[in-house]
Short mmCIF file of C-alpha atoms and ligand atoms in Angstrom, two decimals:
data_model
loop_
_atom_site.label_atom_id
_atom_site.label_comp_id
_atom_site.label_asym_id
_atom_site.label_seq_id
_atom_site.Cartn_x
_atom_site.Cartn_y
_atom_site.Cartn_z
CA MET A 1 12.20 -68.41 -47.00
CA ARG A 2 9.79 -67.53 -49.56
CA LYS A 3 10.98 -66.27 -52.90
CA LEU A 4 9.55 -62.79 -53.60
CA PHE A 5 7.05 -62.65 -56.58
CA ILE A 6 6.51 -59.66 -58.82
CA ALA A 7 3.50 -60.08 -61.03
CA GLY A 8 2.09 -57.54 -63.48
CA ASN A 9 -1.64 -57.28 -64.07
CA TRP A 10 -2.19 -55.52 -67.40
CA LYS A 11 -5.90 -55.49 -67.13
CA MET A 12 -7.45 -54.49 -70.53
CA ASN A 13 -4.32 -52.81 -71.73
CA MET A 14 -1.61 -53.94 -74.13
CA GLY A 15 -2.87 -55.64 -77.36
CA PRO A 16 -0.67 -58.17 -79.15
CA LYS A 17 1.56 -55.58 -80.73
CA GLU A 18 2.27 -53.64 -77.70
CA THR A 19 2.85 -56.99 -75.82
CA SER A 20 5.40 -57.95 -78.45
CA ASN A 21 7.10 -54.53 -78.03
CA PHE A 22 7.15 -54.88 -74.20
CA PHE A 23 9.17 -58.05 -74.56
CA LYS A 24 11.57 -56.47 -76.92
CA GLU A 25 12.23 -53.82 -74.74
CA ILE A 26 12.43 -55.46 -71.45
CA THR A 27 14.98 -57.99 -73.04
CA GLN A 28 17.42 -54.84 -73.25
CA LEU A 29 17.08 -54.26 -69.58
CA ASN A 30 18.77 -57.42 -68.24
CA VAL A 31 15.93 -58.07 -65.78
CA ASN A 32 16.00 -60.84 -63.21
CA SER A 33 18.88 -62.54 -64.81
CA ALA A 34 19.90 -64.28 -61.70
CA GLY A 35 16.33 -65.57 -61.17
CA LYS A 36 16.44 -64.14 -57.58
CA VAL A 37 12.77 -63.43 -57.65
CA ASP A 38 9.91 -64.83 -59.51
CA ALA A 39 8.46 -62.46 -61.94
CA ALA A 40 5.38 -62.76 -64.29
CA VAL A 41 3.12 -60.63 -66.30
CA CYS A 42 -0.54 -61.16 -67.03
CA PRO A 43 -1.61 -59.82 -70.35
CA PRO A 44 -5.20 -59.81 -71.86
CA HIS A 45 -6.06 -63.33 -73.39
CA ILE A 46 -5.78 -61.84 -76.86
CA SER A 47 -2.02 -61.04 -76.13
CA LEU A 48 -1.00 -64.20 -74.56
CA LEU A 49 0.40 -65.79 -77.68
CA ALA A 50 2.28 -62.62 -78.55
CA ALA A 51 3.68 -62.79 -74.97
CA SER A 52 4.83 -66.39 -75.06
CA GLY A 53 6.13 -65.98 -78.72
CA ASN A 54 8.19 -63.01 -78.00
CA LYS A 55 9.58 -63.78 -74.57
CA PRO A 56 13.19 -64.88 -74.98
CA LYS A 57 13.90 -68.21 -73.38
CA ASN A 58 16.50 -66.99 -71.10
CA LEU A 59 14.32 -64.11 -69.59
CA ASN A 60 13.05 -65.13 -66.13
CA VAL A 61 9.67 -63.64 -66.63
CA SER A 62 6.68 -65.95 -66.55
CA ILE A 63 3.30 -65.43 -68.11
CA GLY A 64 -0.09 -65.50 -66.45
CA SER A 65 -3.52 -64.97 -67.53
CA GLN A 66 -6.25 -62.50 -65.85
CA ASN A 67 -9.01 -64.98 -65.67
CA VAL A 68 -9.83 -68.64 -66.35
CA TYR A 69 -12.87 -71.00 -66.59
CA TYR A 70 -13.00 -74.29 -64.83
CA GLU A 71 -14.60 -76.41 -67.48
CA GLU A 72 -12.52 -78.11 -69.91
CA ASN A 73 -14.41 -77.04 -73.12
CA GLY A 74 -18.04 -76.85 -74.41
CA ALA A 75 -20.77 -74.33 -74.75
CA PHE A 76 -19.31 -71.31 -72.44
CA THR A 77 -19.20 -68.44 -74.84
CA GLY A 78 -16.42 -66.11 -74.16
CA GLU A 79 -14.54 -68.39 -71.64
CA VAL A 80 -10.94 -69.81 -71.85
CA SER A 81 -10.09 -73.23 -70.07
CA ILE A 82 -6.75 -74.00 -68.15
CA SER A 83 -5.61 -76.43 -70.92
CA MET A 84 -5.96 -73.61 -73.42
CA LEU A 85 -4.06 -71.04 -71.18
CA LYS A 86 -1.26 -73.66 -70.59
CA GLU A 87 -1.03 -74.23 -74.40
CA VAL A 88 -0.10 -70.66 -74.92
CA GLY A 89 2.53 -70.67 -72.14
CA CYS A 90 0.63 -69.65 -69.04
CA GLU A 91 1.93 -70.90 -65.51
CA TYR A 92 -0.28 -68.54 -63.49
CA ALA A 93 -3.93 -67.43 -63.72
CA ILE A 94 -5.36 -64.39 -61.52
CA VAL A 95 -8.53 -65.57 -59.96
CA GLY A 96 -11.01 -63.39 -58.16
CA HIS A 97 -9.67 -60.08 -58.92
CA SER A 98 -11.86 -57.45 -57.47
CA GLU A 99 -12.83 -56.04 -60.78
CA ARG A 100 -14.20 -59.43 -61.60
CA ARG A 101 -15.95 -59.62 -58.38
CA GLN A 102 -17.46 -56.08 -58.74
CA LEU A 103 -17.90 -55.47 -62.44
CA PHE A 104 -18.75 -59.07 -63.48
CA GLY A 105 -20.39 -60.37 -60.31
CA GLU A 106 -18.08 -63.27 -59.65
CA SER A 107 -19.10 -64.78 -56.25
CA ASP A 108 -16.88 -66.65 -53.72
CA ALA A 109 -18.52 -70.04 -54.81
CA PHE A 110 -17.62 -69.43 -58.46
CA ILE A 111 -14.15 -68.33 -57.47
CA ASN A 112 -13.76 -71.35 -55.20
CA ARG A 113 -14.52 -73.71 -58.15
CA LYS A 114 -11.87 -71.86 -60.33
CA VAL A 115 -9.17 -72.15 -57.51
CA ILE A 116 -9.93 -75.91 -57.18
CA LYS A 117 -9.59 -76.66 -60.81
CA CYS A 118 -6.46 -74.35 -61.33
CA LEU A 119 -4.68 -76.32 -58.44
CA ALA A 120 -5.68 -79.66 -59.73
CA GLU A 121 -4.35 -78.83 -63.17
CA LYS A 122 -1.27 -77.10 -61.93
CA LEU A 123 -1.97 -73.75 -63.26
CA THR A 124 -1.02 -71.54 -60.14
CA PRO A 125 -3.83 -69.41 -59.14
CA ILE A 126 -3.23 -66.04 -57.78
CA LEU A 127 -6.25 -65.53 -55.54
CA CYS A 128 -7.09 -61.92 -54.98
CA VAL A 129 -8.87 -60.84 -51.79
CA GLY A 130 -9.48 -57.57 -50.22
CA GLU A 131 -11.87 -55.14 -48.60
CA LEU A 132 -13.90 -52.19 -49.90
CA LEU A 133 -13.26 -48.71 -48.56
CA ASP A 134 -16.53 -48.83 -46.21
CA GLU A 135 -15.46 -52.16 -45.07
CA ARG A 136 -12.11 -50.61 -44.05
CA LYS A 137 -13.63 -47.56 -42.60
CA SER A 138 -16.20 -49.62 -40.58
CA GLY A 139 -13.51 -51.81 -39.26
CA THR A 140 -14.97 -55.03 -40.75
CA HIS A 141 -12.00 -55.60 -43.11
CA PHE A 142 -10.54 -58.55 -41.22
CA ASP A 143 -14.00 -60.30 -41.18
CA VAL A 144 -14.51 -59.64 -44.91
CA VAL A 145 -11.09 -61.00 -45.82
CA LYS A 146 -11.42 -63.96 -43.45
CA LEU A 147 -14.63 -64.97 -45.28
CA GLN A 148 -13.26 -64.57 -48.68
CA ILE A 149 -10.37 -66.88 -47.88
CA SER A 150 -12.43 -69.46 -46.13
CA ASP A 151 -15.05 -69.53 -49.01
CA ASP A 152 -12.53 -69.22 -51.86
CA LEU A 153 -10.42 -72.20 -50.41
CA LYS A 154 -13.37 -74.33 -49.36
CA GLY A 155 -12.95 -78.07 -49.84
CA LEU A 156 -9.15 -77.95 -50.40
CA THR A 157 -6.42 -79.72 -48.25
CA ALA A 158 -3.09 -78.50 -47.10
CA ALA A 159 -1.43 -80.59 -49.77
CA GLN A 160 -3.54 -79.11 -52.58
CA VAL A 161 -2.98 -75.33 -51.50
CA SER A 162 0.80 -75.50 -51.15
CA ASN A 163 1.47 -73.86 -54.47
CA LEU A 164 -1.13 -71.34 -54.10
CA VAL A 165 -0.36 -67.57 -54.35
CA ILE A 166 -2.70 -65.01 -52.64
CA ALA A 167 -2.86 -61.38 -53.37
CA TYR A 168 -4.19 -58.97 -50.67
CA GLU A 169 -5.61 -56.03 -52.69
CA PRO A 170 -7.60 -53.45 -50.63
CA VAL A 171 -10.15 -52.33 -53.37
CA TRP A 172 -9.74 -48.74 -52.13
CA ALA A 173 -6.02 -48.72 -53.27
CA ILE A 174 -6.46 -50.33 -56.75
CA GLY A 175 -5.69 -47.80 -59.46
CA THR A 176 -6.48 -45.07 -57.06
CA GLY A 177 -2.93 -43.86 -56.20
CA GLU A 178 -3.65 -44.59 -52.58
CA THR A 179 -1.61 -47.33 -51.04
CA ALA A 180 -1.96 -49.30 -47.96
CA SER A 181 0.78 -48.27 -45.44
CA PRO A 182 3.45 -50.89 -44.97
CA GLU A 183 1.98 -51.41 -41.46
CA GLN A 184 -1.53 -51.98 -42.88
CA ALA A 185 -0.32 -54.35 -45.38
CA GLN A 186 1.94 -56.32 -42.93
CA GLU A 187 -0.96 -56.51 -40.43
CA MET A 188 -3.42 -57.93 -42.98
CA HIS A 189 -0.89 -60.30 -44.36
CA ALA A 190 0.00 -61.69 -41.14
CA PHE A 191 -3.77 -62.19 -40.37
CA ILE A 192 -4.06 -63.96 -43.67
CA ARG A 193 -1.11 -66.23 -42.72
CA LYS A 194 -2.75 -66.82 -39.37
CA GLU A 195 -6.04 -67.79 -40.97
CA LEU A 196 -4.08 -70.11 -43.33
CA VAL A 197 -2.68 -71.85 -40.35
CA GLY A 198 -6.12 -72.52 -38.97
CA LEU A 199 -7.62 -73.72 -42.17
CA PHE A 200 -4.64 -75.90 -43.10
CA ASN A 201 -1.39 -76.09 -41.12
CA ASN A 202 1.60 -74.04 -40.14
CA ASP A 203 3.84 -75.60 -42.77
CA VAL A 204 1.63 -74.65 -45.69
CA ALA A 205 0.67 -71.29 -44.24
CA LYS A 206 4.51 -70.51 -44.19
CA LYS A 207 4.91 -71.65 -47.72
CA ILE A 208 2.14 -69.82 -49.34
CA ARG A 209 3.17 -66.42 -50.86
CA ILE A 210 0.99 -63.44 -50.03
CA LEU A 211 1.42 -60.61 -52.36
CA TYR A 212 0.31 -57.05 -51.90
CA GLY A 213 -1.75 -55.18 -54.71
CA GLY A 214 -2.90 -51.61 -54.70
CA SER A 215 -0.94 -48.73 -56.30
CA MET A 216 2.56 -50.35 -55.77
CA LYS A 217 5.15 -48.59 -57.81
CA PRO A 218 8.86 -48.08 -57.69
CA SER A 219 8.57 -45.27 -55.20
CA ASN A 220 6.80 -47.43 -52.51
CA ALA A 221 7.69 -50.97 -53.44
CA GLN A 222 10.66 -51.42 -51.12
CA GLU A 223 8.81 -50.04 -48.09
CA LEU A 224 6.11 -52.61 -48.67
CA LEU A 225 8.28 -55.60 -49.65
CA LYS A 226 10.66 -55.51 -46.67
CA ASN A 227 7.55 -56.48 -44.50
CA GLU A 228 8.05 -60.02 -43.02
CA ASP A 229 4.68 -61.32 -44.40
CA VAL A 230 4.66 -59.29 -47.91
CA ASP A 231 6.04 -61.76 -50.24
CA GLY A 232 5.80 -59.63 -53.53
CA GLY A 233 3.38 -57.52 -55.40
CA LEU A 234 0.45 -57.76 -57.95
CA ILE A 235 0.96 -54.47 -59.79
CA GLY A 236 -1.38 -52.97 -62.23
CA GLY A 237 -0.39 -49.42 -63.67
CA ALA A 238 3.20 -49.65 -62.87
CA SER A 239 3.77 -52.95 -64.60
CA LEU A 240 2.71 -51.73 -68.09
CA LYS A 241 6.11 -49.89 -68.91
CA PRO A 242 9.13 -52.31 -69.31
CA ASP A 243 11.29 -49.77 -67.26
CA SER A 244 9.11 -49.57 -64.43
CA PHE A 245 8.31 -53.42 -64.28
CA ALA A 246 12.05 -54.00 -64.57
CA GLU A 247 12.69 -51.53 -61.73
CA LEU A 248 10.15 -53.38 -59.55
CA VAL A 249 11.70 -56.61 -60.27
CA ASN A 250 15.15 -55.08 -59.24
CA ILE A 251 13.81 -53.52 -56.09
CA ALA A 252 12.52 -57.04 -55.05
CA GLU A 253 15.92 -58.47 -55.81
CA GLY A 254 17.51 -56.17 -53.29
CA VAL A 255 15.17 -56.68 -50.44
CA VAL A 256 16.78 -58.41 -47.54
CA LYS A 257 14.49 -59.72 -44.73
C1 PEP B 301 -4.35 -54.59 -59.69
O1 PEP B 301 -4.86 -54.51 -60.89
O2 PEP B 301 -4.21 -55.82 -59.13
C2 PEP B 301 -3.56 -53.47 -59.13
C3 PEP B 301 -3.23 -53.74 -57.93
O3 PEP B 301 -3.73 -52.27 -59.80
P1 PEP B 301 -2.82 -50.95 -59.37
O4 PEP B 301 -1.41 -51.27 -59.28
O5 PEP B 301 -2.98 -50.18 -60.76
O6 PEP B 301 -3.34 -50.29 -58.32
#
């Protein structure tokens, strides 16, 4: 059985001061004390040190980055390497978020290089895939996601991808308040898992966690999370407040499949 994973994507919110306050406040909320689910927040790079410095050792919430570059160091202005992220306590890196794809022109080939390097260096990538509204409306959403998965995971073996996390994030549901229905989420997650069987094998496909992302919040989390192939959530807006993030983790703890 896959352990559910609740990951917060803070996007360009929460500077170092707010990040320190988040950890002070969430510590009071007794969140995930039994470690029944995996939980993580992904602050902006500038706040990662504040996150790892203020996170109490016994708090079962990991830290991840929202982006990463695949080179070790050198003349790559504005980029951050895997070893730098690990040095400030990151265990995860979001890779290929739709905002990176759309606003910053990241291609599948570029994302593929990041995924390969993260897996090699044991920084767990949370690979985001998902279709645009037009693609959903025209019925090409399965083709789009299939291509993203195969291009983003090109050249990797079953052994290499076993720790990968995938987030299915329909772009039309991100930050819009509109959520995929539990049926739509389950249908796409099952499709992704089937693709993973074809690309790798059944064992690894069963192991890889597939999170849902797109306006997940406490009021709809349970309905989404109880589906067989929905192994957690990548959550933007609703992860910014300690009480809402804690509630999401509590809901995941209570999900029985
Ligand atoms: C996201 O940023 O990955 C996301 C899913 O955002 P939101 O929950 O705000 O839709």
